[in-house]
Coordinates of C-alpha atoms (C1' of nucleotides) in Angstrom, one line a residue:
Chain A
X1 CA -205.8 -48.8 -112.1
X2 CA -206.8 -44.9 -112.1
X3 CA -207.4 -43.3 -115.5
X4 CA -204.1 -41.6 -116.0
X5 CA -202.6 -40.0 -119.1
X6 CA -199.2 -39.1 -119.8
X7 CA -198.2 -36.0 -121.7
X8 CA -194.6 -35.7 -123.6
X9 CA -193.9 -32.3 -125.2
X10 CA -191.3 -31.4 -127.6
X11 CA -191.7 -34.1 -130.3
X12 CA -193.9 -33.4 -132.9
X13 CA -197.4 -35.4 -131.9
X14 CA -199.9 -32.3 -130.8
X15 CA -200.9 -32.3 -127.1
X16 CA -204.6 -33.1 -128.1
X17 CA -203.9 -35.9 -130.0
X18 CA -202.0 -37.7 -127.0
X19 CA -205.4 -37.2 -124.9
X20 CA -207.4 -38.6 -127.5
X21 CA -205.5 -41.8 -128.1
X22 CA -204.7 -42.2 -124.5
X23 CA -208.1 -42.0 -123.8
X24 CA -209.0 -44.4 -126.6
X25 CA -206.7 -46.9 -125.3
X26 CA -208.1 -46.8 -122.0
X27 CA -211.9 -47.5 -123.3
X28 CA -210.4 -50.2 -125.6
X29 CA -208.6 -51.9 -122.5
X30 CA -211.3 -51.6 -120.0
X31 CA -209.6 -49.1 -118.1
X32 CA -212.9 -46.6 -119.1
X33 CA -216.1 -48.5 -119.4
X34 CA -219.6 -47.0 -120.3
X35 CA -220.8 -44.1 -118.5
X36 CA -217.8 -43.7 -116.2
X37 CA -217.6 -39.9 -115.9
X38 CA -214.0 -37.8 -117.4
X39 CA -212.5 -34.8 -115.4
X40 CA -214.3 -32.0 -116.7
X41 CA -212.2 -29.8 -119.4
X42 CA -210.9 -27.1 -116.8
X43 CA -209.9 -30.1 -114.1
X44 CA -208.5 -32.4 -116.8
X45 CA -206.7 -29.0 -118.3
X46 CA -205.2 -28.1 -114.5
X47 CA -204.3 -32.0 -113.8
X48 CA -202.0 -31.8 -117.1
X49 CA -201.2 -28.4 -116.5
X50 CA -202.3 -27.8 -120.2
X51 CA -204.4 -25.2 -122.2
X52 CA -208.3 -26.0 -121.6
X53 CA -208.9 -25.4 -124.9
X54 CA -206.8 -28.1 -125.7
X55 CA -208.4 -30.2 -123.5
X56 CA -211.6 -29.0 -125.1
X57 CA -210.9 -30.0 -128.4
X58 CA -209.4 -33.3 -127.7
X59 CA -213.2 -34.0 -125.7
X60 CA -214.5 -32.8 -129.2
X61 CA -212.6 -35.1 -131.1
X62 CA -214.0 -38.0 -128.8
X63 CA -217.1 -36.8 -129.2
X64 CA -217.4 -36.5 -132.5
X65 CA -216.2 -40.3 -132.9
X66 CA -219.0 -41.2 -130.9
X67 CA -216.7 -42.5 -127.5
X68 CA -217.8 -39.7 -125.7
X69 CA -221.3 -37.4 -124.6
X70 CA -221.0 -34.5 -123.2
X71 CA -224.3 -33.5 -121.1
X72 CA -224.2 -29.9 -120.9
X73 CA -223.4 -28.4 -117.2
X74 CA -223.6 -32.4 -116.1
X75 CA -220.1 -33.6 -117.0
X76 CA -218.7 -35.5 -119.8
X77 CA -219.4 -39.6 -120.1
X78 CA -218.1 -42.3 -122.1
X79 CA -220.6 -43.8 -124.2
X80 CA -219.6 -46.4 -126.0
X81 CA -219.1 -50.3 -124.5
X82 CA -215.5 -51.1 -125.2
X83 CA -213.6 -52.9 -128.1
X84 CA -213.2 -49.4 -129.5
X85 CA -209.9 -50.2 -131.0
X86 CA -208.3 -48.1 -133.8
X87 CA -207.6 -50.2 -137.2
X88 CA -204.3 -51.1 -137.7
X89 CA -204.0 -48.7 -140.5
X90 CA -205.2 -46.0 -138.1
X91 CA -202.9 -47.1 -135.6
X92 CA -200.3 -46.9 -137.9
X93 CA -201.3 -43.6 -139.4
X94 CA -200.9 -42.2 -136.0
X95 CA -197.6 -43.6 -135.3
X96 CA -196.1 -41.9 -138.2
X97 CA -195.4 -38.4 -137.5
X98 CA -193.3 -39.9 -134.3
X99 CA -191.4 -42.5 -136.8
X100 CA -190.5 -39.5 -139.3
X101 CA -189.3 -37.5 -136.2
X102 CA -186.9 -40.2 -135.2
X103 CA -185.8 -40.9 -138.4
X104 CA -185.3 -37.4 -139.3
X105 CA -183.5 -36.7 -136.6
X106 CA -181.2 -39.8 -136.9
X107 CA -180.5 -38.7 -140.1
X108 CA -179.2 -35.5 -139.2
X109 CA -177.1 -36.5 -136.4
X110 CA -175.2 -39.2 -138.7
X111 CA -177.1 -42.0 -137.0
X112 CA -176.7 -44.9 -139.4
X113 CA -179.8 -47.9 -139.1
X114 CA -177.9 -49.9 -137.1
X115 CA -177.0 -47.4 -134.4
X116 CA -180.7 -46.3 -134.6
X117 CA -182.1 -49.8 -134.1
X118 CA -179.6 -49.9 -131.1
X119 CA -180.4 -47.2 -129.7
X120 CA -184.4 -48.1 -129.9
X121 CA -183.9 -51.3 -128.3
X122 CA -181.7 -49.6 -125.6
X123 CA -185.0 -47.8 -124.9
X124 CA -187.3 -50.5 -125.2
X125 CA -185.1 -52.3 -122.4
X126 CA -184.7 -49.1 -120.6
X127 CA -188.3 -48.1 -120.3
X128 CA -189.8 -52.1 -120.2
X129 CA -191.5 -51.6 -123.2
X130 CA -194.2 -54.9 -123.5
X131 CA -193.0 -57.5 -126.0
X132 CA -194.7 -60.0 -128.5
X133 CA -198.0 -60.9 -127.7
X134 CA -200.3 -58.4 -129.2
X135 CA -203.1 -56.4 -127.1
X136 CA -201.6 -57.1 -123.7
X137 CA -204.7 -57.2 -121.5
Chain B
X1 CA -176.9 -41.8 -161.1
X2 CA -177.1 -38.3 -161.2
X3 CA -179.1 -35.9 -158.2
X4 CA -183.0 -35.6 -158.2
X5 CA -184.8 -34.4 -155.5
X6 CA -188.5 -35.7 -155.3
X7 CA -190.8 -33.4 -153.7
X8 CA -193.8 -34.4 -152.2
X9 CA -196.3 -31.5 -151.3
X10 CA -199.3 -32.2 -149.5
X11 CA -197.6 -34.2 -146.8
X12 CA -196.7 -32.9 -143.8
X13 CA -193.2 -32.7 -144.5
X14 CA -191.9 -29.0 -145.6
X15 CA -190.2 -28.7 -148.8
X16 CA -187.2 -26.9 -147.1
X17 CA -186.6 -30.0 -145.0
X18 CA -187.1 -32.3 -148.1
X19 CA -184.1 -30.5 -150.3
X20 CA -182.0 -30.9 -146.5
X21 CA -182.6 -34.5 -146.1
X22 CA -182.1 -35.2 -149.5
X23 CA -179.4 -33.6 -150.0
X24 CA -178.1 -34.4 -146.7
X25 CA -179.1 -38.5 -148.0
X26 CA -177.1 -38.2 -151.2
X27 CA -173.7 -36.9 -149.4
X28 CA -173.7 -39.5 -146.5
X29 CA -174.0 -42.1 -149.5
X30 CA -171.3 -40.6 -152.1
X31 CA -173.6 -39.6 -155.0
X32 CA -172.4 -36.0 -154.1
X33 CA -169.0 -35.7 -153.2
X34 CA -166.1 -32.6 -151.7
X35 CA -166.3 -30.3 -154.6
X36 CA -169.6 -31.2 -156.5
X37 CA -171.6 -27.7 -157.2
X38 CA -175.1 -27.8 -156.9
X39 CA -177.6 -26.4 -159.0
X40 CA -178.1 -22.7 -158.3
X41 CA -180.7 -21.7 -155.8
X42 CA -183.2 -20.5 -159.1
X43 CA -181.9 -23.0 -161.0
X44 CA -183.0 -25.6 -158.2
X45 CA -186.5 -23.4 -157.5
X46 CA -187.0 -23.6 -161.2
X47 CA -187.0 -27.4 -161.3
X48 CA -188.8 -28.0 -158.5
X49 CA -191.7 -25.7 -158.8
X50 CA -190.7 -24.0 -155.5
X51 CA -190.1 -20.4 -154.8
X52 CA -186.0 -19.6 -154.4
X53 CA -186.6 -18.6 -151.3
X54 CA -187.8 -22.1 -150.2
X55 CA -184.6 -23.5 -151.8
X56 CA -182.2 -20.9 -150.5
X57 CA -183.4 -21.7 -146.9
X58 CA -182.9 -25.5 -147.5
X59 CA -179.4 -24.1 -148.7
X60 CA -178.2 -22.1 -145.6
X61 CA -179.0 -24.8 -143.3
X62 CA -176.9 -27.0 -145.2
X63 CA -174.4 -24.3 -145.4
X64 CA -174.4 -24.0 -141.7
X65 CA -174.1 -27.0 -140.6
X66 CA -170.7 -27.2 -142.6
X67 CA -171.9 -30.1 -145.2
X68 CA -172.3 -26.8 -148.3
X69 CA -170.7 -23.8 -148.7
X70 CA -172.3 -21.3 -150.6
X71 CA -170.0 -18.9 -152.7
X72 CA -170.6 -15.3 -153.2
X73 CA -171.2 -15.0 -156.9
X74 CA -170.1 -18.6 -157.8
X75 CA -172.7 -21.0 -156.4
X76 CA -173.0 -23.6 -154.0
X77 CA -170.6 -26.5 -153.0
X78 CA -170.1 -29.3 -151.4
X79 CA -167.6 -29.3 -148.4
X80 CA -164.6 -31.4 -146.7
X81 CA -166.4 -34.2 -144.8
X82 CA -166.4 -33.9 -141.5
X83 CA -166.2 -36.0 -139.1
X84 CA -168.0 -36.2 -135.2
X85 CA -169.0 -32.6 -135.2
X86 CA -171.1 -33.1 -132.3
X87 CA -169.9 -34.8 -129.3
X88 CA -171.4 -37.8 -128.3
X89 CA -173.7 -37.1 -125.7
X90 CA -174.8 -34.3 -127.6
X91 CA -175.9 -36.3 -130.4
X92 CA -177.3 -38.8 -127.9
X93 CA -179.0 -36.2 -126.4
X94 CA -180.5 -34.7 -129.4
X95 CA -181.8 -37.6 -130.5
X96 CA -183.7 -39.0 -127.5
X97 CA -186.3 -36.5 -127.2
X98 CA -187.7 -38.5 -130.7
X99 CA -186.9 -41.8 -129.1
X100 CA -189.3 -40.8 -125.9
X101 CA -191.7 -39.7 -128.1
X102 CA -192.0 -42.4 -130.7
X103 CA -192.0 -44.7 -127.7
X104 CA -195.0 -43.0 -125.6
X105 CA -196.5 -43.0 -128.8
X106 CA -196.5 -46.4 -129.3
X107 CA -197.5 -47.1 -126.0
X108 CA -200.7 -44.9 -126.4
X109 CA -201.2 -46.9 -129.4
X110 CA -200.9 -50.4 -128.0
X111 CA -197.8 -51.0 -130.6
X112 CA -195.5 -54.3 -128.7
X113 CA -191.9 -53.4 -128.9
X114 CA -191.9 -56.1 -131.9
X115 CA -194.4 -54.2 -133.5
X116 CA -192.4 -51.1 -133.2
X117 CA -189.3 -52.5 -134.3
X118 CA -191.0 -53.8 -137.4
X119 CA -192.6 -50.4 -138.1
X120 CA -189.3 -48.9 -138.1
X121 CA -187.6 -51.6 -140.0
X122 CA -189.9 -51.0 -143.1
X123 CA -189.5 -46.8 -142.6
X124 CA -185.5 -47.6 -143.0
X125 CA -186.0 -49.7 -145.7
X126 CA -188.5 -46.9 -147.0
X127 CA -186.2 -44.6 -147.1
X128 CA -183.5 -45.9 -147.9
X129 CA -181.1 -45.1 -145.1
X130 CA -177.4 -46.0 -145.0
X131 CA -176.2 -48.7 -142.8
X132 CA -173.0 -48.9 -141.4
X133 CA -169.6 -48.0 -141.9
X134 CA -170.3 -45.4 -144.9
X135 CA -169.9 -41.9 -145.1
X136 CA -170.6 -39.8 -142.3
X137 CA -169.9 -35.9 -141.9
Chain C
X1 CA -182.3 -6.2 -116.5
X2 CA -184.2 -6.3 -118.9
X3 CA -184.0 -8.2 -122.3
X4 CA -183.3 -5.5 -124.6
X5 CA -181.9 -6.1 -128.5
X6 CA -180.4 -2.7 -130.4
X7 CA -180.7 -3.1 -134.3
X8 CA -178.4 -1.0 -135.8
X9 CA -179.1 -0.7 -139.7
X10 CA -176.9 0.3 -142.8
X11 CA -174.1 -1.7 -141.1
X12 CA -173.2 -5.0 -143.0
X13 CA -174.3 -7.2 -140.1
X14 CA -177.9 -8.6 -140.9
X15 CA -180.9 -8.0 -138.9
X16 CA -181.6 -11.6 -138.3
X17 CA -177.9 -12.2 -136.8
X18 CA -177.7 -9.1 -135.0
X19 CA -180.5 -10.5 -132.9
X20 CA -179.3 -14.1 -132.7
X21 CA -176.1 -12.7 -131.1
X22 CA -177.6 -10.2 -128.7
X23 CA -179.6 -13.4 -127.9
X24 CA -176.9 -15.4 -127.2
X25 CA -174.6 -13.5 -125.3
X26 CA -178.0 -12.6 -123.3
X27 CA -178.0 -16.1 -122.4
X28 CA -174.4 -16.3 -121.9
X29 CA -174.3 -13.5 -119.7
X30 CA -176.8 -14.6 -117.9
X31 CA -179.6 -12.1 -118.5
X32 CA -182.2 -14.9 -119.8
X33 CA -182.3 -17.6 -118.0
X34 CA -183.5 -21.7 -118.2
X35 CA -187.5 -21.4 -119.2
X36 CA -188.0 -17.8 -119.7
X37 CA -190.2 -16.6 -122.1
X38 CA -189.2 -14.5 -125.2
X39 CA -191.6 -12.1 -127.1
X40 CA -193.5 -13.3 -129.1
X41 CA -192.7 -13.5 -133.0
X42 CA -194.9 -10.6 -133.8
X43 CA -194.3 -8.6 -130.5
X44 CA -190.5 -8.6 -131.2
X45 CA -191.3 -7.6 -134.7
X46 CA -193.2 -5.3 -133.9
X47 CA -190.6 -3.6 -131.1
X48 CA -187.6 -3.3 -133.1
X49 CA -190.0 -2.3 -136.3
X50 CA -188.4 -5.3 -138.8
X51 CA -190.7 -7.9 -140.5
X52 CA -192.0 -10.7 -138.1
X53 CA -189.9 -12.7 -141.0
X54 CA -186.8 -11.6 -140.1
X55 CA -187.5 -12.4 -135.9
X56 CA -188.8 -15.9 -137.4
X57 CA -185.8 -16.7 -138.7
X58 CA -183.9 -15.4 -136.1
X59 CA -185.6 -17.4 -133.4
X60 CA -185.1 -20.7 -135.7
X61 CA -181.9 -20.6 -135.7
X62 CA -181.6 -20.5 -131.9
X63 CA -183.9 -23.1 -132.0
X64 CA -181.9 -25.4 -134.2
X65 CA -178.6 -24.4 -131.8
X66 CA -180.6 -26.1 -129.3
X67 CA -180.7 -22.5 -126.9
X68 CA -184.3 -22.0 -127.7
X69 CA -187.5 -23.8 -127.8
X70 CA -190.4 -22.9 -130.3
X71 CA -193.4 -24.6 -128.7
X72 CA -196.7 -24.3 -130.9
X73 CA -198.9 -21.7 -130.3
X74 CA -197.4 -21.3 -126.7
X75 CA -194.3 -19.3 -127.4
X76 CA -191.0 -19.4 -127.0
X77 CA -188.4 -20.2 -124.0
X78 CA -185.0 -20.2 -123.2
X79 CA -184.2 -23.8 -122.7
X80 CA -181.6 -25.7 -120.7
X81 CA -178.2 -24.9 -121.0
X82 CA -176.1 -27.4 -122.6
X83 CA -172.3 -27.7 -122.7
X84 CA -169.6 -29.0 -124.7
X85 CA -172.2 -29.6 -128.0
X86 CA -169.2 -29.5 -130.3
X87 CA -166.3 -31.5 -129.9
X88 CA -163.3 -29.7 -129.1
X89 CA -161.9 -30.3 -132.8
X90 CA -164.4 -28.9 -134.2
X91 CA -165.0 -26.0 -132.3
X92 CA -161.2 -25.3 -133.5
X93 CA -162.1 -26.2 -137.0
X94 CA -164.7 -23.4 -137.2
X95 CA -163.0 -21.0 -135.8
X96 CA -160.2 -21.4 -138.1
X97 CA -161.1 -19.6 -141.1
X98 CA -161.7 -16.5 -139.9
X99 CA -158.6 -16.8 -138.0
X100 CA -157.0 -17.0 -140.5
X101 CA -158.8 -14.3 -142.9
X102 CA -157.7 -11.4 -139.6
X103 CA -154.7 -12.6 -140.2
X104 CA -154.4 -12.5 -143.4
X105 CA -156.2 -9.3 -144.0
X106 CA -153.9 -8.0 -141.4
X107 CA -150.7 -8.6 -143.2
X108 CA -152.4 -6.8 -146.7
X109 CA -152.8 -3.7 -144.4
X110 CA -149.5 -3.6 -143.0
X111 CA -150.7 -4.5 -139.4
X112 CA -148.1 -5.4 -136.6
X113 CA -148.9 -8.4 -134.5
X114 CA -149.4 -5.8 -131.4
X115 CA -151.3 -3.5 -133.3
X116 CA -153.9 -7.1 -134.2
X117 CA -154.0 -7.5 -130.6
X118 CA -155.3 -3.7 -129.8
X119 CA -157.8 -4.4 -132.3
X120 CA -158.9 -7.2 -131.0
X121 CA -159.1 -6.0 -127.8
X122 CA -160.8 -3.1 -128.5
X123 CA -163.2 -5.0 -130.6
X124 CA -164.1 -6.9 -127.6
X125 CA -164.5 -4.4 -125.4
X126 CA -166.6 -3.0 -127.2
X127 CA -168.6 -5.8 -128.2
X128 CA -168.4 -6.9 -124.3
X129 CA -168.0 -10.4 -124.7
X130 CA -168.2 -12.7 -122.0
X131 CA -165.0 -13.5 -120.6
X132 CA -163.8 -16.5 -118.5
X133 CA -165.7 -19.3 -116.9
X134 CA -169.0 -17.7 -117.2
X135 CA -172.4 -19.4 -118.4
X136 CA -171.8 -21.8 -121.8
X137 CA -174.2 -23.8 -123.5
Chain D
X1 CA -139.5 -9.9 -154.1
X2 CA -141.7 -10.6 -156.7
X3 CA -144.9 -9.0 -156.8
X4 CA -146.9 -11.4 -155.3
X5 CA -150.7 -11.6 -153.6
X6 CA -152.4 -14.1 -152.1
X7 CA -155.5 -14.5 -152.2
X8 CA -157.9 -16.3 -149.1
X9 CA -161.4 -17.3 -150.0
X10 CA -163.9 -17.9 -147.4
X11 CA -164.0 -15.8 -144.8
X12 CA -165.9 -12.3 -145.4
X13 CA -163.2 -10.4 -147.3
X14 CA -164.4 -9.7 -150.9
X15 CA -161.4 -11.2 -153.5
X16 CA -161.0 -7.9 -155.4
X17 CA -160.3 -6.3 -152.2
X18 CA -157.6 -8.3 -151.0
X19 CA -156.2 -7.7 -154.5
X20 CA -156.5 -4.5 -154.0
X21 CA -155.3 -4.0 -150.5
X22 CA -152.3 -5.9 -151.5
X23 CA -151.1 -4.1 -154.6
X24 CA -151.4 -0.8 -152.4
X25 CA -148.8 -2.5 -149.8
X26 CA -146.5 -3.3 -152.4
X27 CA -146.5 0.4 -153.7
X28 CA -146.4 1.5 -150.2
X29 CA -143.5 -0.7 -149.7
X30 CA -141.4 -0.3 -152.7
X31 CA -142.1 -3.6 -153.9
X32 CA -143.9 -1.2 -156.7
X33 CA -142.1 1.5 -158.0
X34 CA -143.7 4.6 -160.4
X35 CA -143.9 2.9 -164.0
X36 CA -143.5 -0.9 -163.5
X37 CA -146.6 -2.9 -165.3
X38 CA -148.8 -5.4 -163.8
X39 CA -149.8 -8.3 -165.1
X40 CA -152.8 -7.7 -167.7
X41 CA -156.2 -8.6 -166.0
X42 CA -156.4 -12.0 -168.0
X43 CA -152.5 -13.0 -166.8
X44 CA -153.8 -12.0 -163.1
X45 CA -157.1 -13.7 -163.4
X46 CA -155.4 -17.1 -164.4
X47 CA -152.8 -16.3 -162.0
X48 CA -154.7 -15.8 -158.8
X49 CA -157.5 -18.7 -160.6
X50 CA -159.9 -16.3 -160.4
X51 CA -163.0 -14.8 -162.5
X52 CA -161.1 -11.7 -165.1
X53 CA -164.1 -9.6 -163.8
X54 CA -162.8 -9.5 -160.5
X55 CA -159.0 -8.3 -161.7
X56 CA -161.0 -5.6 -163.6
X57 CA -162.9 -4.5 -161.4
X58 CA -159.8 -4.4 -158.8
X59 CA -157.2 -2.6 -161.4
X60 CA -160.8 -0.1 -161.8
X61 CA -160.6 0.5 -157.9
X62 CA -157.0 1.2 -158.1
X63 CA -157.2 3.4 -161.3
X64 CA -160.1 5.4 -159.7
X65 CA -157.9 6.1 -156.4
X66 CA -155.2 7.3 -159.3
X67 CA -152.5 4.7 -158.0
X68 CA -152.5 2.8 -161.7
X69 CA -153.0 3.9 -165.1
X70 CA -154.7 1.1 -167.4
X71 CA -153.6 2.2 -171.1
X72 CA -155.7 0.9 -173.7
X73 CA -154.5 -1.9 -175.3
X74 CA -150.6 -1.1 -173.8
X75 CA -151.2 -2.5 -170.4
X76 CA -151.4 -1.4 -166.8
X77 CA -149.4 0.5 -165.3
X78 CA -148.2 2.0 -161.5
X79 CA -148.4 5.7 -161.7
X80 CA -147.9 6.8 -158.7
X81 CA -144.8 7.4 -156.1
X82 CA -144.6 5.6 -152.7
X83 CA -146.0 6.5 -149.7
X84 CA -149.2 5.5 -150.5
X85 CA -150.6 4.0 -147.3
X86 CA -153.7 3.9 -146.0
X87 CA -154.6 6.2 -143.4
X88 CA -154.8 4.6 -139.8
X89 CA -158.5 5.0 -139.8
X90 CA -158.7 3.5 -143.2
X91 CA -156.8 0.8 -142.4
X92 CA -158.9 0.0 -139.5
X93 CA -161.9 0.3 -141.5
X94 CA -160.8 -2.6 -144.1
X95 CA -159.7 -4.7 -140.6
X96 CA -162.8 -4.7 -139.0
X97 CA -164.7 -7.2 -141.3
X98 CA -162.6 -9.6 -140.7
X99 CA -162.5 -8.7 -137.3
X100 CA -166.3 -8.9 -137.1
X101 CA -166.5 -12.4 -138.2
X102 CA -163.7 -13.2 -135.9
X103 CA -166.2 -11.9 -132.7
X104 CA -169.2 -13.6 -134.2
X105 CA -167.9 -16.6 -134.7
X106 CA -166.5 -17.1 -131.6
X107 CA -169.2 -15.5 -130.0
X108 CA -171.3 -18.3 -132.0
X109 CA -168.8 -21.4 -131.0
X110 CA -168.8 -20.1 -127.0
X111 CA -165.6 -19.1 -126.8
X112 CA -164.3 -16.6 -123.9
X113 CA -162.5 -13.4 -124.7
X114 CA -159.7 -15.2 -123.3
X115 CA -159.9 -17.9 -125.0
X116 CA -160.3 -15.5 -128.6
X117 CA -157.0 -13.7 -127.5
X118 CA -155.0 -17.4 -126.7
X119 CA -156.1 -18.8 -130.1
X120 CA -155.0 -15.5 -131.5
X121 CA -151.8 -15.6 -130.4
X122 CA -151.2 -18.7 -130.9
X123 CA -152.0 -18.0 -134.1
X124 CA -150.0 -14.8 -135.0
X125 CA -146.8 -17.3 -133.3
X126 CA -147.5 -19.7 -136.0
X127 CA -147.7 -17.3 -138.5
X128 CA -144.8 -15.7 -138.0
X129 CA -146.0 -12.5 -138.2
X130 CA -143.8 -9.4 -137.7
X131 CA -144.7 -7.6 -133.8
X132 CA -143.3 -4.7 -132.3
X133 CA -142.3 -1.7 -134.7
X134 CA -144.5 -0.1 -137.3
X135 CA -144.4 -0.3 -140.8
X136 CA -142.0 -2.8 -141.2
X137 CA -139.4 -1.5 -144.2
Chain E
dG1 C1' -174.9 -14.8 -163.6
dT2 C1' -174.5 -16.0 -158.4
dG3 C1' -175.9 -16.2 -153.1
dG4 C1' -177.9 -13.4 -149.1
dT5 C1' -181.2 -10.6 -147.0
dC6 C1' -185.5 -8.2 -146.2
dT7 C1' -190.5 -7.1 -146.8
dA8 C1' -195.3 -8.1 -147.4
dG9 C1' -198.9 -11.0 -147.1
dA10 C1' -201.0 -15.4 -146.8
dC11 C1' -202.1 -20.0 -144.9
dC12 C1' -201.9 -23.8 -141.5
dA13 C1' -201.8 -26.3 -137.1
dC14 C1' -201.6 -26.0 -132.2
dT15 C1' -202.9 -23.8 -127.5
Chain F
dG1 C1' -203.3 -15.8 -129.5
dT2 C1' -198.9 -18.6 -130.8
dG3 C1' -195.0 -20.6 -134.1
dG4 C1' -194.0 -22.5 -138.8
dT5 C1' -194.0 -22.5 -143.7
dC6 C1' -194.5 -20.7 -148.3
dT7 C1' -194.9 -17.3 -152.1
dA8 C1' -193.8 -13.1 -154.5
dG9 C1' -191.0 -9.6 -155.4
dA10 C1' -187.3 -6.6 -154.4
dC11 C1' -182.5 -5.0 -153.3
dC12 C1' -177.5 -5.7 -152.6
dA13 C1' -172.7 -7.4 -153.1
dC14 C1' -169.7 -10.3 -155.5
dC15 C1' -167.8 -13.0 -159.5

DNA sequence: GTGGTCTAGACCACT
DNA sequence: GTGGTCTAGACCACC
């Protein structure tokens, strides 16, 4: 399973921020192990057809946390073994901004809590959304 | 139970969008009703430590979505209900963009669809929304 | 042909709508199109010599009609056309009231129905409003 | 034929206007003769439920363009012969803002120019409103 | 007094 | 660079 991350515009969570968790999730799953080697900033940038400097900063971010060394002119590694999982709290912090959107929106458009559960578990079904057991992998 | 508005600054949340949903909140439950004046823009600024501007702003999109109507000299009130202003694809339409996204999300989060329903459960219940038949505009 | 906005001042008509409905019938005619790119914020401001305020608001309320899209620190697009977004009785319901206040205005001045008509007509004309099955959002 | 006007909030046309638009018809048509008193601005103003200021500052108009005489503590007064009609351009001049919001609303709502003239019509049928020959009496 | 509009200038987050 | 928000202060028309 190739290293693949998914962009989705137009809904409040920051194109950087996707990269980041994405990437997160893929070191916590396996997907990434130490010292497997990312796209460089301007390949990774083209492949999402994305700003580099957004790329740049989400690489920052990584790095910063520790997940990620970038070797000047060599490439940029991950360097952390995995099990890198956010805290549920983090996870939850992150998940946020998305729940307000929805909610928001829902109560804009007249949507009462039970049309808004409906329509989430429409698209849970729809888009075969994992169900209980937690982690997955 | 008379109308307050609690603003909380320092969140991400504008303050326009605050006085909208919460004013939006309080006619979809009945606490203001066809008729009911609001306080005036400086009135409202006044008591909420916010420049008029900010208020008169959260008042005009009010107004233009039909649920206010703001008169020349007199002051602001609230309008005939209104029922299924948008059609229903439209509102279907405007809604899922925030679906995706909260979805993705939760995907690049490792959230189970259990998890996700639960998360939004406890924001409903958060915030209070109205279920069912009630109101409506 | 290009996209070109005329603000004419010391009317009544506001700046900020005077550029929302050269927008829209823009889009209505035909002249912007699915994904083109607006000026910027500052570069319209800064063309029609108003206060990047004014174009802001302008812009967000296109936004919230659903004909534009404000993506951060990208710019601003024309996005896709949607159609039928109000149901039919409320399209009716809105345009009531000012139906009503020509009407009415024309009786206090004596007008004859055919002389409303004329008006009308002319008004159009010279407002060149799009006429039969063209474009719609 | 009482002297009678009719006030419609809610759609551009300032209230003292249509007050005073409509007194002038009723001169112009007879309904007002040289000498016969109006109602004082407090009788009006609970009349027409309406703020006194707004009779006053109507009557004012009126006195100014030398069509009443307001004597102090006697009451108000018509002092002026028939025949006072707007001239044509005048009379366009007070038509076109309601005429204005007409096209913008419309324009706003996506209706055709077609579809403007239909719902005008349709309108003026249901109306009643006199066609054909000018001036009516 | 009321709402509505505009300007000026500042700050923030995202690309 | 971009859009989005907020403040401050001003002006206008209407009630």
């Amino acid at each position: 399973m190739a290293f693949e991350i998914q962009i989705l515009t137009g809904a409040g969570v920051p194109i950087f921020q996707q990269i980041v968790d994405q990437t997160r999730l893929a070191v916590a799953r396996g997907t990434l192990r130490e010292g497997d080697q990312l796209p460089s900033v301007r390949a990774m940038a083209e492949r999402l057809v994305v700003n580099p400097n957004t790329v740049a900063r989400a690489y920052a971010e990584l790095a910063r946390e520790g997940l990620l060394d970038g070797q000047q002119g060599k490439g940029v590694f991950i360097s952390k073994p995995r099990r890198q999982v956010y805290t549920k709290a983090e996870r939850l912090r992150r998940l946020e901004p998305a729940l307000d959107a929805l909610i928001h929106q829902a109560l804009s458009l007249n949507f009462s809590a039970d049309d808004l559960r409906e329509a989430l578990d429409k698209k849970i079904t729809q888009m075969n959304l994992p169900t209980g057991e937690k982690g997955g992998h």
